[in-house]
Short mmCIF file of C-alpha atoms in Angstrom, two decimals:
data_model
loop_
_atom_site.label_atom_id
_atom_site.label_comp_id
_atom_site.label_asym_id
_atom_site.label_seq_id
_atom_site.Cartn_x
_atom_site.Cartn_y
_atom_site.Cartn_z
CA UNK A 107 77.80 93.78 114.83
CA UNK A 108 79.72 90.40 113.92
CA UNK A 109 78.63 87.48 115.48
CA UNK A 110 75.28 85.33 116.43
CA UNK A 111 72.91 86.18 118.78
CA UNK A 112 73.52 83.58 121.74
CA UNK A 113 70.73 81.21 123.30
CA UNK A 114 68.96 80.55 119.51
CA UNK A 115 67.72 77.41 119.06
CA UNK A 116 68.35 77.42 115.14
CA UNK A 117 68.03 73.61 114.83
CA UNK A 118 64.43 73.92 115.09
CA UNK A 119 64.20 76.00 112.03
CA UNK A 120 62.50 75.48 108.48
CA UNK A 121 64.72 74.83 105.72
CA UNK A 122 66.49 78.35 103.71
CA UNK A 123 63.87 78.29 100.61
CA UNK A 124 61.26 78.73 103.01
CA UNK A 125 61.49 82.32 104.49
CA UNK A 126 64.05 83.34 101.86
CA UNK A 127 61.00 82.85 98.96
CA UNK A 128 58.91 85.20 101.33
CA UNK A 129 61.69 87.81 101.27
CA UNK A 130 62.50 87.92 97.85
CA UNK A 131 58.92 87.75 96.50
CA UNK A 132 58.03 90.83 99.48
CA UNK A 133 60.93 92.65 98.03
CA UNK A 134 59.55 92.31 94.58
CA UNK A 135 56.06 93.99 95.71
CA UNK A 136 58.29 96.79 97.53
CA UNK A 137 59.83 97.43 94.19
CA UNK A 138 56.09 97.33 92.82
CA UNK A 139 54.70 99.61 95.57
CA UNK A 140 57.53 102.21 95.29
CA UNK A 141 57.85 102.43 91.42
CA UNK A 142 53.31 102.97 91.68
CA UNK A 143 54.35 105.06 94.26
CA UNK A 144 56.56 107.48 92.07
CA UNK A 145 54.08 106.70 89.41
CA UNK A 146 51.13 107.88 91.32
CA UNK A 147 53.12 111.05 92.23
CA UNK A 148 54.01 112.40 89.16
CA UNK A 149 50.97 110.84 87.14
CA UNK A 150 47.88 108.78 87.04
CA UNK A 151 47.31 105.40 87.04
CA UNK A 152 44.19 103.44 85.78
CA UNK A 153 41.07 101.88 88.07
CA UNK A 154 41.77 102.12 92.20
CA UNK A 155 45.52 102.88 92.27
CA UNK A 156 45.77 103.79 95.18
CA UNK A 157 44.07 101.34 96.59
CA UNK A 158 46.43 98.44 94.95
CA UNK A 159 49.39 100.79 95.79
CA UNK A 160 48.82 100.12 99.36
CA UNK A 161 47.97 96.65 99.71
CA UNK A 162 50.90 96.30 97.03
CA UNK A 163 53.14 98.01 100.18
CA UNK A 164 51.30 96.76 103.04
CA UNK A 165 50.26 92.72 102.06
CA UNK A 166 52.99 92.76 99.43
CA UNK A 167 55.59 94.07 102.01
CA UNK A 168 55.22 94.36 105.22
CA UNK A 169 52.90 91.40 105.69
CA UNK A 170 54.92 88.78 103.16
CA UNK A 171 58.02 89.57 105.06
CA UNK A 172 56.38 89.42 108.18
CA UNK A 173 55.13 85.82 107.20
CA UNK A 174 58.32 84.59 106.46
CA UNK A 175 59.79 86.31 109.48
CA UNK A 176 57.58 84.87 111.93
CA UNK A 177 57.58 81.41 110.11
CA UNK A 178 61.28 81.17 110.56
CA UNK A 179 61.90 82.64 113.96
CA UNK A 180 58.84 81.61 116.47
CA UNK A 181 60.72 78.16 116.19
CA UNK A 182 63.83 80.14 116.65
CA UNK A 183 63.22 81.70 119.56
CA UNK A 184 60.54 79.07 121.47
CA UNK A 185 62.34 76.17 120.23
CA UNK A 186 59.51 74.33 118.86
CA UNK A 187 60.07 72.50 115.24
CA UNK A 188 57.46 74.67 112.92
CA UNK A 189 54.08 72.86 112.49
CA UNK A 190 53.85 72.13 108.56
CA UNK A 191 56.46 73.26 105.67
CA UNK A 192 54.15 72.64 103.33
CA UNK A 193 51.70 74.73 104.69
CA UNK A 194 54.37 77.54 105.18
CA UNK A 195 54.61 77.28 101.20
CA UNK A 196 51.14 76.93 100.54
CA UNK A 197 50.72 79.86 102.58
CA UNK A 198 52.89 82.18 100.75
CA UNK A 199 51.69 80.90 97.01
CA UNK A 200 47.67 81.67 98.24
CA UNK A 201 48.98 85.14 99.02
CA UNK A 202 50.74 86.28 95.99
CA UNK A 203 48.92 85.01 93.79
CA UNK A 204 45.70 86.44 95.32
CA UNK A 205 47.32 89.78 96.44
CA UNK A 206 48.38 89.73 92.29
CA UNK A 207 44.99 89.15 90.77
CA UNK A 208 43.62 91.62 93.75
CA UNK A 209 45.48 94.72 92.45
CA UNK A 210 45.20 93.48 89.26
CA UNK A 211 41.62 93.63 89.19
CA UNK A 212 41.60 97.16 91.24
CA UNK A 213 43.62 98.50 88.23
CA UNK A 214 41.85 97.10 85.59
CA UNK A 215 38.38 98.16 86.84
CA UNK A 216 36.88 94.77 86.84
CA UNK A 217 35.84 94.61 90.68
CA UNK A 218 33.74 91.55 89.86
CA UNK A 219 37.14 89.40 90.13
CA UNK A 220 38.08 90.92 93.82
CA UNK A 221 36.36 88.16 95.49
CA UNK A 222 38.34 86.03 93.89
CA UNK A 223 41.41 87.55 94.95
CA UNK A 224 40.16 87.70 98.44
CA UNK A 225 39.26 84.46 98.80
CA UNK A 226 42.67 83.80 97.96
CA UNK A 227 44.13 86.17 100.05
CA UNK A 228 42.09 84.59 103.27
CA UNK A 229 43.11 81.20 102.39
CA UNK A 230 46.63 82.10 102.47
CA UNK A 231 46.45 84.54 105.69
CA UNK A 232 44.56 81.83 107.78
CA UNK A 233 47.17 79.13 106.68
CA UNK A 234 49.90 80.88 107.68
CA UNK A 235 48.01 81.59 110.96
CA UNK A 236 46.82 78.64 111.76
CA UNK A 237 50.35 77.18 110.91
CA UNK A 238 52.36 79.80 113.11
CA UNK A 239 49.51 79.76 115.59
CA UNK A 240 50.29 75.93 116.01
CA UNK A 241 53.73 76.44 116.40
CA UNK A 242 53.71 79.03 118.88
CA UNK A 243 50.88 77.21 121.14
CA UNK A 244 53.49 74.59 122.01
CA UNK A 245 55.89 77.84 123.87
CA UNK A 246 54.56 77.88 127.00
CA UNK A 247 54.97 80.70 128.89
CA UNK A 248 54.62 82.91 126.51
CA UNK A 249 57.57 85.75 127.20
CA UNK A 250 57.08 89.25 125.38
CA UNK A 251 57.58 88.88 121.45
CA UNK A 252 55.63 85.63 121.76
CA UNK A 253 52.23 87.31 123.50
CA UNK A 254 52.93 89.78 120.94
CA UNK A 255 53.23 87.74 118.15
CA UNK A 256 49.77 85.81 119.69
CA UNK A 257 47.97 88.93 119.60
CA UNK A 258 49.44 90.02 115.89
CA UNK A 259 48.13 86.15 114.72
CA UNK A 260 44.40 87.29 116.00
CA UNK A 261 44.72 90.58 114.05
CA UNK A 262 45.65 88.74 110.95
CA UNK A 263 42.91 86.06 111.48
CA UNK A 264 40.24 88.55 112.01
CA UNK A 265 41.59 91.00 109.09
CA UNK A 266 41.54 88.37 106.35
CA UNK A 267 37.98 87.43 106.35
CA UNK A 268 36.71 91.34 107.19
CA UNK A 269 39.09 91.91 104.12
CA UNK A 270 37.29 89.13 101.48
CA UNK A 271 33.81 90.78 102.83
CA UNK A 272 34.44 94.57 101.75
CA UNK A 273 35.81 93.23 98.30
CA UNK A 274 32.41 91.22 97.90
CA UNK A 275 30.93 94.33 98.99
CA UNK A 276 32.32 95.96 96.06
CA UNK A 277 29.79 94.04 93.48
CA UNK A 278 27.27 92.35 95.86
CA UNK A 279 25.71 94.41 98.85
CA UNK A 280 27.01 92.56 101.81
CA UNK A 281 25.99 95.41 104.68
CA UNK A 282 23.11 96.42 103.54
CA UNK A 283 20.83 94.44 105.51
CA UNK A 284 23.21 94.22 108.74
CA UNK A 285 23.40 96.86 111.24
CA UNK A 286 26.95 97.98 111.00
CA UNK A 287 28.09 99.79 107.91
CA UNK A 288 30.34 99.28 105.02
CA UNK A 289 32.94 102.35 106.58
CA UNK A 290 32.46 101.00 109.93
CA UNK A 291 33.60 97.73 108.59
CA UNK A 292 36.63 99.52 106.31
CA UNK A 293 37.82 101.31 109.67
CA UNK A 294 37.72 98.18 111.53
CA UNK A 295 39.77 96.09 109.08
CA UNK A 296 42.58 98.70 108.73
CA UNK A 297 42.64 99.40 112.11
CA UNK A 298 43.06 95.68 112.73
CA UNK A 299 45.53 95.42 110.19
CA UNK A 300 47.67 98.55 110.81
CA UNK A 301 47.45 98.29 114.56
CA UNK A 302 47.34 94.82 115.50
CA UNK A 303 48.47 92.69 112.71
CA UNK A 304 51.68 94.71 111.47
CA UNK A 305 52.64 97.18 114.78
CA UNK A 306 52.01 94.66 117.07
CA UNK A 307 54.14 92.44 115.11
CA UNK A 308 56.66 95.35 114.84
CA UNK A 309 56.89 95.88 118.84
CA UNK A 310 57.07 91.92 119.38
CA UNK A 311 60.30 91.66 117.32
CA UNK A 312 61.82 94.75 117.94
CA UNK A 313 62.32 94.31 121.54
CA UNK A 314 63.92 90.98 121.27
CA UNK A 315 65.67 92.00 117.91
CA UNK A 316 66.88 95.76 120.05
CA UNK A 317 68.38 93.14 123.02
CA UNK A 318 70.37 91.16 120.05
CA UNK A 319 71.98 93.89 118.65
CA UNK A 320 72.78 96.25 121.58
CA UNK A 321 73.88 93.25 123.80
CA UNK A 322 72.21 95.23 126.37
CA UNK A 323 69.19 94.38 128.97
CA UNK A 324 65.98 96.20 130.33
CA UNK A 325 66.95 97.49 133.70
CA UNK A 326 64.02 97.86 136.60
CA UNK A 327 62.44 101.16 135.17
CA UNK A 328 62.53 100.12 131.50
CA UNK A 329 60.86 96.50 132.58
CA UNK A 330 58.06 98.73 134.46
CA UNK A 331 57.50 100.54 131.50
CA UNK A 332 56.94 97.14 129.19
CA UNK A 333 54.41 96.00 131.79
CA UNK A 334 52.84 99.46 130.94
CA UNK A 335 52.79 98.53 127.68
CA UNK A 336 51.31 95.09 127.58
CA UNK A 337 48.25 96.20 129.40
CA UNK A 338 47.69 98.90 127.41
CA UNK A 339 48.58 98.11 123.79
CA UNK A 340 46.51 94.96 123.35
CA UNK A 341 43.72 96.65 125.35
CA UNK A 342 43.87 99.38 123.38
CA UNK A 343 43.86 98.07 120.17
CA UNK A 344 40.59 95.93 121.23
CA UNK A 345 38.48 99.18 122.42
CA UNK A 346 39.49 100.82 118.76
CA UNK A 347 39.34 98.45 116.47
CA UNK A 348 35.12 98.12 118.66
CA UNK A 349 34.43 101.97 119.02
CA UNK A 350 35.45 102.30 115.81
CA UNK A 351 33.23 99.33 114.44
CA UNK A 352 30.53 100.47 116.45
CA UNK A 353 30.52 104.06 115.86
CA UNK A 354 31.16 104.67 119.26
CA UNK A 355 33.49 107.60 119.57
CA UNK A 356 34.00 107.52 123.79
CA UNK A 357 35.45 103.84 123.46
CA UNK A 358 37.40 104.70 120.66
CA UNK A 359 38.79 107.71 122.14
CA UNK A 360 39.41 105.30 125.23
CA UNK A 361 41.25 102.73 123.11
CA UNK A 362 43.41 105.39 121.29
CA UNK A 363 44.66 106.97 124.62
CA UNK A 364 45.68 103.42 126.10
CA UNK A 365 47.35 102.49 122.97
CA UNK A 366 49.80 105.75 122.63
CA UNK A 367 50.65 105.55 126.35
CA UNK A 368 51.93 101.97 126.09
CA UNK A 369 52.94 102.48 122.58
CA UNK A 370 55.14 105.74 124.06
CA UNK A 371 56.27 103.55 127.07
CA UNK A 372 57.66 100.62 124.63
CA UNK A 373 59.55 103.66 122.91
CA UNK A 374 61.12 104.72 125.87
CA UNK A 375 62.68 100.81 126.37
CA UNK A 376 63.83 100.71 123.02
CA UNK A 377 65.32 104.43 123.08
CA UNK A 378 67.06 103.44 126.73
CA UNK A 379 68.49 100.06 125.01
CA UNK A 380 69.90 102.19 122.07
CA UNK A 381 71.45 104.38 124.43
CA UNK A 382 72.91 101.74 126.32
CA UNK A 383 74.31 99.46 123.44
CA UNK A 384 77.73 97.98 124.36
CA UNK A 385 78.98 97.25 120.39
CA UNK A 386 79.44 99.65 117.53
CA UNK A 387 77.20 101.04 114.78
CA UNK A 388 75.09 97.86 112.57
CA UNK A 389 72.95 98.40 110.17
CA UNK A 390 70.25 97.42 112.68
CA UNK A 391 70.82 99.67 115.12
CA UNK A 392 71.18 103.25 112.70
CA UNK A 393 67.07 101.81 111.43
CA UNK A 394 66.38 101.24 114.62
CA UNK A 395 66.98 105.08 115.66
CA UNK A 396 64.95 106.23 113.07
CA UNK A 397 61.77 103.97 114.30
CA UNK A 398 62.04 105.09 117.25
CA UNK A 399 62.42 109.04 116.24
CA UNK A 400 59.54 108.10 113.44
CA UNK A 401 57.47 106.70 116.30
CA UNK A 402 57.91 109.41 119.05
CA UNK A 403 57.05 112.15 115.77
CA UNK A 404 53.65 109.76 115.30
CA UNK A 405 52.48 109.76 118.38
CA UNK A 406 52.54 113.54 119.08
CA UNK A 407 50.51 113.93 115.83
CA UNK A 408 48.42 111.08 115.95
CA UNK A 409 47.01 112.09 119.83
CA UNK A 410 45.43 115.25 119.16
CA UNK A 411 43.86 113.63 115.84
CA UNK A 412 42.70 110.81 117.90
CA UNK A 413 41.79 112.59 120.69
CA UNK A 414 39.66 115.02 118.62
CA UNK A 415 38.21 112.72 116.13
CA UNK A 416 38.87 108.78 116.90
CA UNK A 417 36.47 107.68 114.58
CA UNK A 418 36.73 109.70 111.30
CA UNK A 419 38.54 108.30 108.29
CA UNK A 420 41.25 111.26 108.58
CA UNK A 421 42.38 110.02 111.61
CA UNK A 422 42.91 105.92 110.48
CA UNK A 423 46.81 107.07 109.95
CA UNK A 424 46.80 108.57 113.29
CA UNK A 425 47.20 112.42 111.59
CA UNK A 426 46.18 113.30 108.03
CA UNK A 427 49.71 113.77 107.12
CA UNK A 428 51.04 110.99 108.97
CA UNK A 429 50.91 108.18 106.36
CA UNK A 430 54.31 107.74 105.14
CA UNK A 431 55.61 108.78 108.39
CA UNK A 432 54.06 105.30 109.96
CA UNK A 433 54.39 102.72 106.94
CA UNK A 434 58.10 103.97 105.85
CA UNK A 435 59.17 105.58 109.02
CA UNK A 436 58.57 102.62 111.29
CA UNK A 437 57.08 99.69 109.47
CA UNK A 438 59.60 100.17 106.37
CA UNK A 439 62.39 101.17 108.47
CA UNK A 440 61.93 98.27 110.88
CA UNK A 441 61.47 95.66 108.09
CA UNK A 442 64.69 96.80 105.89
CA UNK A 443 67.03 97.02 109.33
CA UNK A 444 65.92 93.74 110.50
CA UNK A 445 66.60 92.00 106.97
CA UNK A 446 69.68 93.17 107.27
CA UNK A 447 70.24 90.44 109.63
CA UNK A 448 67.75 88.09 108.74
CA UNK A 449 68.41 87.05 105.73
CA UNK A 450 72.30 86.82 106.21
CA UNK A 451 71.45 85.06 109.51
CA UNK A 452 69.63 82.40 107.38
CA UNK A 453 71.85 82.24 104.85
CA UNK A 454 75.22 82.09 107.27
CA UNK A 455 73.36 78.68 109.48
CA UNK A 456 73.06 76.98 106.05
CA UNK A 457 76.11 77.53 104.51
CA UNK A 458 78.63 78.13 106.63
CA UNK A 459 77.61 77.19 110.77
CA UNK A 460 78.81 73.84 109.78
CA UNK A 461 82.34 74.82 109.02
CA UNK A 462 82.73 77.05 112.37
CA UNK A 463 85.97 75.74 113.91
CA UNK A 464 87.22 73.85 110.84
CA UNK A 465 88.21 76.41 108.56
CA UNK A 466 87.56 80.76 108.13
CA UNK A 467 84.19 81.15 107.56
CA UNK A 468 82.94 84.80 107.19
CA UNK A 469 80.38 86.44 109.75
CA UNK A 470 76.95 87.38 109.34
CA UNK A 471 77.82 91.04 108.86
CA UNK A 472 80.37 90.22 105.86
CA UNK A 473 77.69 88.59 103.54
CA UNK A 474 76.14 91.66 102.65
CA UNK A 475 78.44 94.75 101.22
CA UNK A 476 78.23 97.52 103.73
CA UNK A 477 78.75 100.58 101.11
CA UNK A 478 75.39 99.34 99.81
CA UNK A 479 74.48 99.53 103.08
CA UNK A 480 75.40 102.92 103.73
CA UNK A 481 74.20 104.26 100.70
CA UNK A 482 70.70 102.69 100.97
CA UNK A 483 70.69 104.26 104.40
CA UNK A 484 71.49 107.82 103.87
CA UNK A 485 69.17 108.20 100.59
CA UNK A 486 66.02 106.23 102.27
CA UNK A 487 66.65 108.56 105.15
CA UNK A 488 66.61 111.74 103.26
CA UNK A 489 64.19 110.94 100.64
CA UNK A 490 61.80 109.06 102.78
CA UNK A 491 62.46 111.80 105.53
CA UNK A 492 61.56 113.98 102.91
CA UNK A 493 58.01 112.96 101.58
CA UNK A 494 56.86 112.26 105.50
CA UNK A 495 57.32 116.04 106.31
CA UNK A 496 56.36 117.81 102.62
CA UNK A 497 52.52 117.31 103.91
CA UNK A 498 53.43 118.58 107.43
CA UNK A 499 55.95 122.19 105.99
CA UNK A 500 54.79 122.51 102.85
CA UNK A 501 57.84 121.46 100.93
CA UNK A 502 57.55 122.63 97.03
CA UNK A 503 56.82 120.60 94.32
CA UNK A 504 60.59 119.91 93.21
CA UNK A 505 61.35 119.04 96.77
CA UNK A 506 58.66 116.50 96.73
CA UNK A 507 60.11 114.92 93.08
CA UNK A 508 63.82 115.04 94.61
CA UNK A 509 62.83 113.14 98.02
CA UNK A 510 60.83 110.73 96.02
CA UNK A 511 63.59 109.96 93.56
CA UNK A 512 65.69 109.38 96.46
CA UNK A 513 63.89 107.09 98.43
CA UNK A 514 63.57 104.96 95.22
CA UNK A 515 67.00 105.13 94.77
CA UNK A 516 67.57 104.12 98.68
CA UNK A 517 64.95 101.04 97.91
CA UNK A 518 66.71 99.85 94.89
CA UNK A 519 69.99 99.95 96.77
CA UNK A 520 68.28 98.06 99.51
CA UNK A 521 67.12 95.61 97.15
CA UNK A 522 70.17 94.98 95.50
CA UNK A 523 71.85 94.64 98.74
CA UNK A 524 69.49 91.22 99.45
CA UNK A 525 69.39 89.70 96.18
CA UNK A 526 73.16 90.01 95.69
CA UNK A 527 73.52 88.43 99.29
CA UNK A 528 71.14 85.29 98.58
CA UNK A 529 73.00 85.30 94.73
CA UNK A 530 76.47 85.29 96.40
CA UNK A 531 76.20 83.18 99.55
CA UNK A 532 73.22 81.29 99.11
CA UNK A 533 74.04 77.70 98.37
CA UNK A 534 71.85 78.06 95.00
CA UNK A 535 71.45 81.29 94.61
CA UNK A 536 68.15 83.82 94.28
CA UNK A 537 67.50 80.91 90.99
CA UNK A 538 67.97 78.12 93.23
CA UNK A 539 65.32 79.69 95.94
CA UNK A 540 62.59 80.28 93.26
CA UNK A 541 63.32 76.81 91.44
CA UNK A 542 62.72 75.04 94.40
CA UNK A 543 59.30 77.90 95.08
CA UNK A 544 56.70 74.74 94.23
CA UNK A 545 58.06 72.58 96.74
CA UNK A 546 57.35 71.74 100.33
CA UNK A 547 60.92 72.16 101.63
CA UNK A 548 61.32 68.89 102.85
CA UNK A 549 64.09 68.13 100.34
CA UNK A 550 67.64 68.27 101.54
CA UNK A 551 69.54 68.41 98.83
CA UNK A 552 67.04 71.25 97.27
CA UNK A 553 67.73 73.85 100.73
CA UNK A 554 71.18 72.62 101.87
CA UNK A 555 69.59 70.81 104.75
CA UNK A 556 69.51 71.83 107.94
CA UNK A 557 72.43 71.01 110.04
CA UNK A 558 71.63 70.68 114.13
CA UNK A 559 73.22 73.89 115.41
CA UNK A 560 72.66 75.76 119.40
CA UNK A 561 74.53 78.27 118.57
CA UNK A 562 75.74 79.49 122.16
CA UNK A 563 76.95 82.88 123.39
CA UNK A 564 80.55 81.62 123.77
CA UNK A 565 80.10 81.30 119.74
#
């Protein structure tokens, strides 16, 4: 799809350096969490590796890139300047750094410096909360993404400090003399995360993101079926993340039902705006697909598991087996199609809005080089496609070694894609966006400024 979304308010946006260090330090820990991935597969690796392997994927990731999302486009889409840049850097420093010396420790054995790392890690999560938080207060009424996006910034608030807890835990008792257990409090925390911090991000963005780049609108039915949804998703989330914190199964098993029905019902809009998409394929849209066909697969496996057992540690994934189905399948495929308009989106306002009417100026979707695209598609498709269903059919070994080597070959590609986007069209480059990673981003002539554009539909 060529062109801008219409009705953005991109003058109220941060400078480039800001979200674009998020991205390219969150595609660093993907590379990080995929190569420990393969690593972990085929091998061993020292201390709690799978442990680090998934923050790694899921802090690293999906939540760095969700930072640097939402710090760039809540004053995108509400139209309200962002409350602090420096804060928005601060933010992102406090996480790698403590998400680093977090795994770090996990793999070295030497638990006695988690707390550190968590501390870290909650400084950094409640920053960017309370910065994004601010920001989004001043939107008032709040339209879908943004009570979305309100209920995500309460999962992340509560998930931080639940987080810095269990790693004390892991070399001074912390539960022992409270009611509620250490598992009780694990279940809680990734529930919280998975559920409300990253999915309920994920379903905020997506529907405004699906209505971008199929130029198409909800019709009667479809806007039933998101009322469905917000009265059952955030409700839902609340009774699980409680029965599951409580030990009480019923209100768990309560929780879990609400949340699949509205979570099917939002999958139903986005499947019906697919359908009806008026422009041709993007690399938005073919991701897009696959969340929803990874998210209709998760749901059928994750309700009898949650049905059956809402509060057991097999079920946290939704099904045993349903792991990589949820973090690559819809969080990973979410996060990669959206980036492939996010970033060239950012870069495109900088560099080249300006110029628009003056001169030829490329468009968003010729910043990025679409047999990359292509090829990253097909290969994360198979190989991630691949490892999701080997613990569900029983794929052989050299099946297993084959998908994995192609998913980190669809990663890299992906990868590669991004950096040589920011090295090509960025006004400084992928070097000038980590020179300039110590500064608050108030400096001009450091993020090429940011030029007053309302980019409108007839644009």
């Amino acid at each position: 799809m060529n062109g801008i979304p219409g009705g953005l308010r991109t003058d109220q946006q941060p400078p480039m350096a800001i979200p674009l260090r998020h991205f390219v330090l969150a595609l660093g820990f993907l590379v990080v969490g995929v190569g420990g991935g393969t690593a972990i597969a085929v091998g061993t690796l020292p201390g709690r590796s799978s442990l680090a392997h998934l923050h790694a994927l899921l802090v690293g990731w999906i939540a760095v890139t969700i930072m640097g999302a939402m710090t760039q486009f809540v004053p995108v889409w509400s139209g309200v300047t962002i409350h602090s840049k420096r804060l928005a850097v601060a933010q992102l420093w406090l996480v790698t750094v403590g998400l680093a010396a977090f795994a770090a420790a996990l793999l070295a054995g030497s638990l006695e410096w988690l707390p550190l790392g968590g501390a870290l890690l909650l400084a950094g999560i409640w920053l960017f909360v309370y910065n994004v938080g601010r920001t989004l207060a001043r939107a008032r009424p709040f339209d879908f993404t943004e009570r979305h996006f309100a209920v995500a910034l309460a999962s992340f608030g509560l998930v931080a400090p639940l987080g810095a807890l269990l790693a004390v835990d892991f070399t001074t008792p912390v539960f022992d003399s409270l009611s509620i257990t250490r598992f009780e409090v694990h279940l809680s925390h990734a529930t919280l995360a998975l559920f409300g911090a990253l999915l309920a991000t994920v379903v905020g963005a997506l529907f405004q993101l699906a209505k971008m780049f199929t130029q198409a609108e909800p019709d009667r039915y479809s806007e039933r079926l998101l009322t469905l949804e917000q009265l059952c998703v955030p409700a839902g989330i609340v009774a699980l993340v409680l029965g599951r914190g409580l030990a009480l199964e019923a209100l768990a098993r309560v929780g879990a039902v609400a949340f699949l029905v509205g979570l099917a019902a939002f999958v139903i809009v986005i499947g019906r705006l697919l359908a009806g998409a008026t422009v041709e394929r993007s690399p938005m849209l073919a991701r897009y697909w696959v969340v929803v066909a990874a998210l209709t697969a998760w749901i059928a496996l994750a309700a009898p598991t949650w049905w059956a057992e809402p509060t057991a540690y097999v079920s946290l994934f939704g099904h045993p087996d349903a792991r990589r189905l949820l973090l690559f399948g819809v969080f990973g495929f979410v996060v990669i199609g959206s980036l492939y308009h996010i970033v060239p989106f950012i870069i495109w306002i900088e560099r080249y809005s300006d110029r628009l009417g003056f001169e030829q100026v490329p468009m968003i979707d010729d910043l990025y080089d679409d047999r990359l695209e292509r090829a990253d598609f097909w290969t994360t498709l198979v190989g991630f496609g691949g490892l999701s269903a080997a613990p569900l059919v029983g794929f052989p070994a050299a099946a297993v070694t084959a998908s994995s080597v192609l998913a980190t070959l669809g990663v890299g590609l992906f990868v590669a894609n991004m950096l040589l986007t920011i090295h090509r069209h960025g006004p400084d480059g992928i070097a000038g966006v980590l020179a300039s990673a110590l500064e608050s981003g108030d400096d001009r002539a450091t993020t090429g400024g940011e030029p007053d554009v309302d980019v409108s539909p007839d644009q």
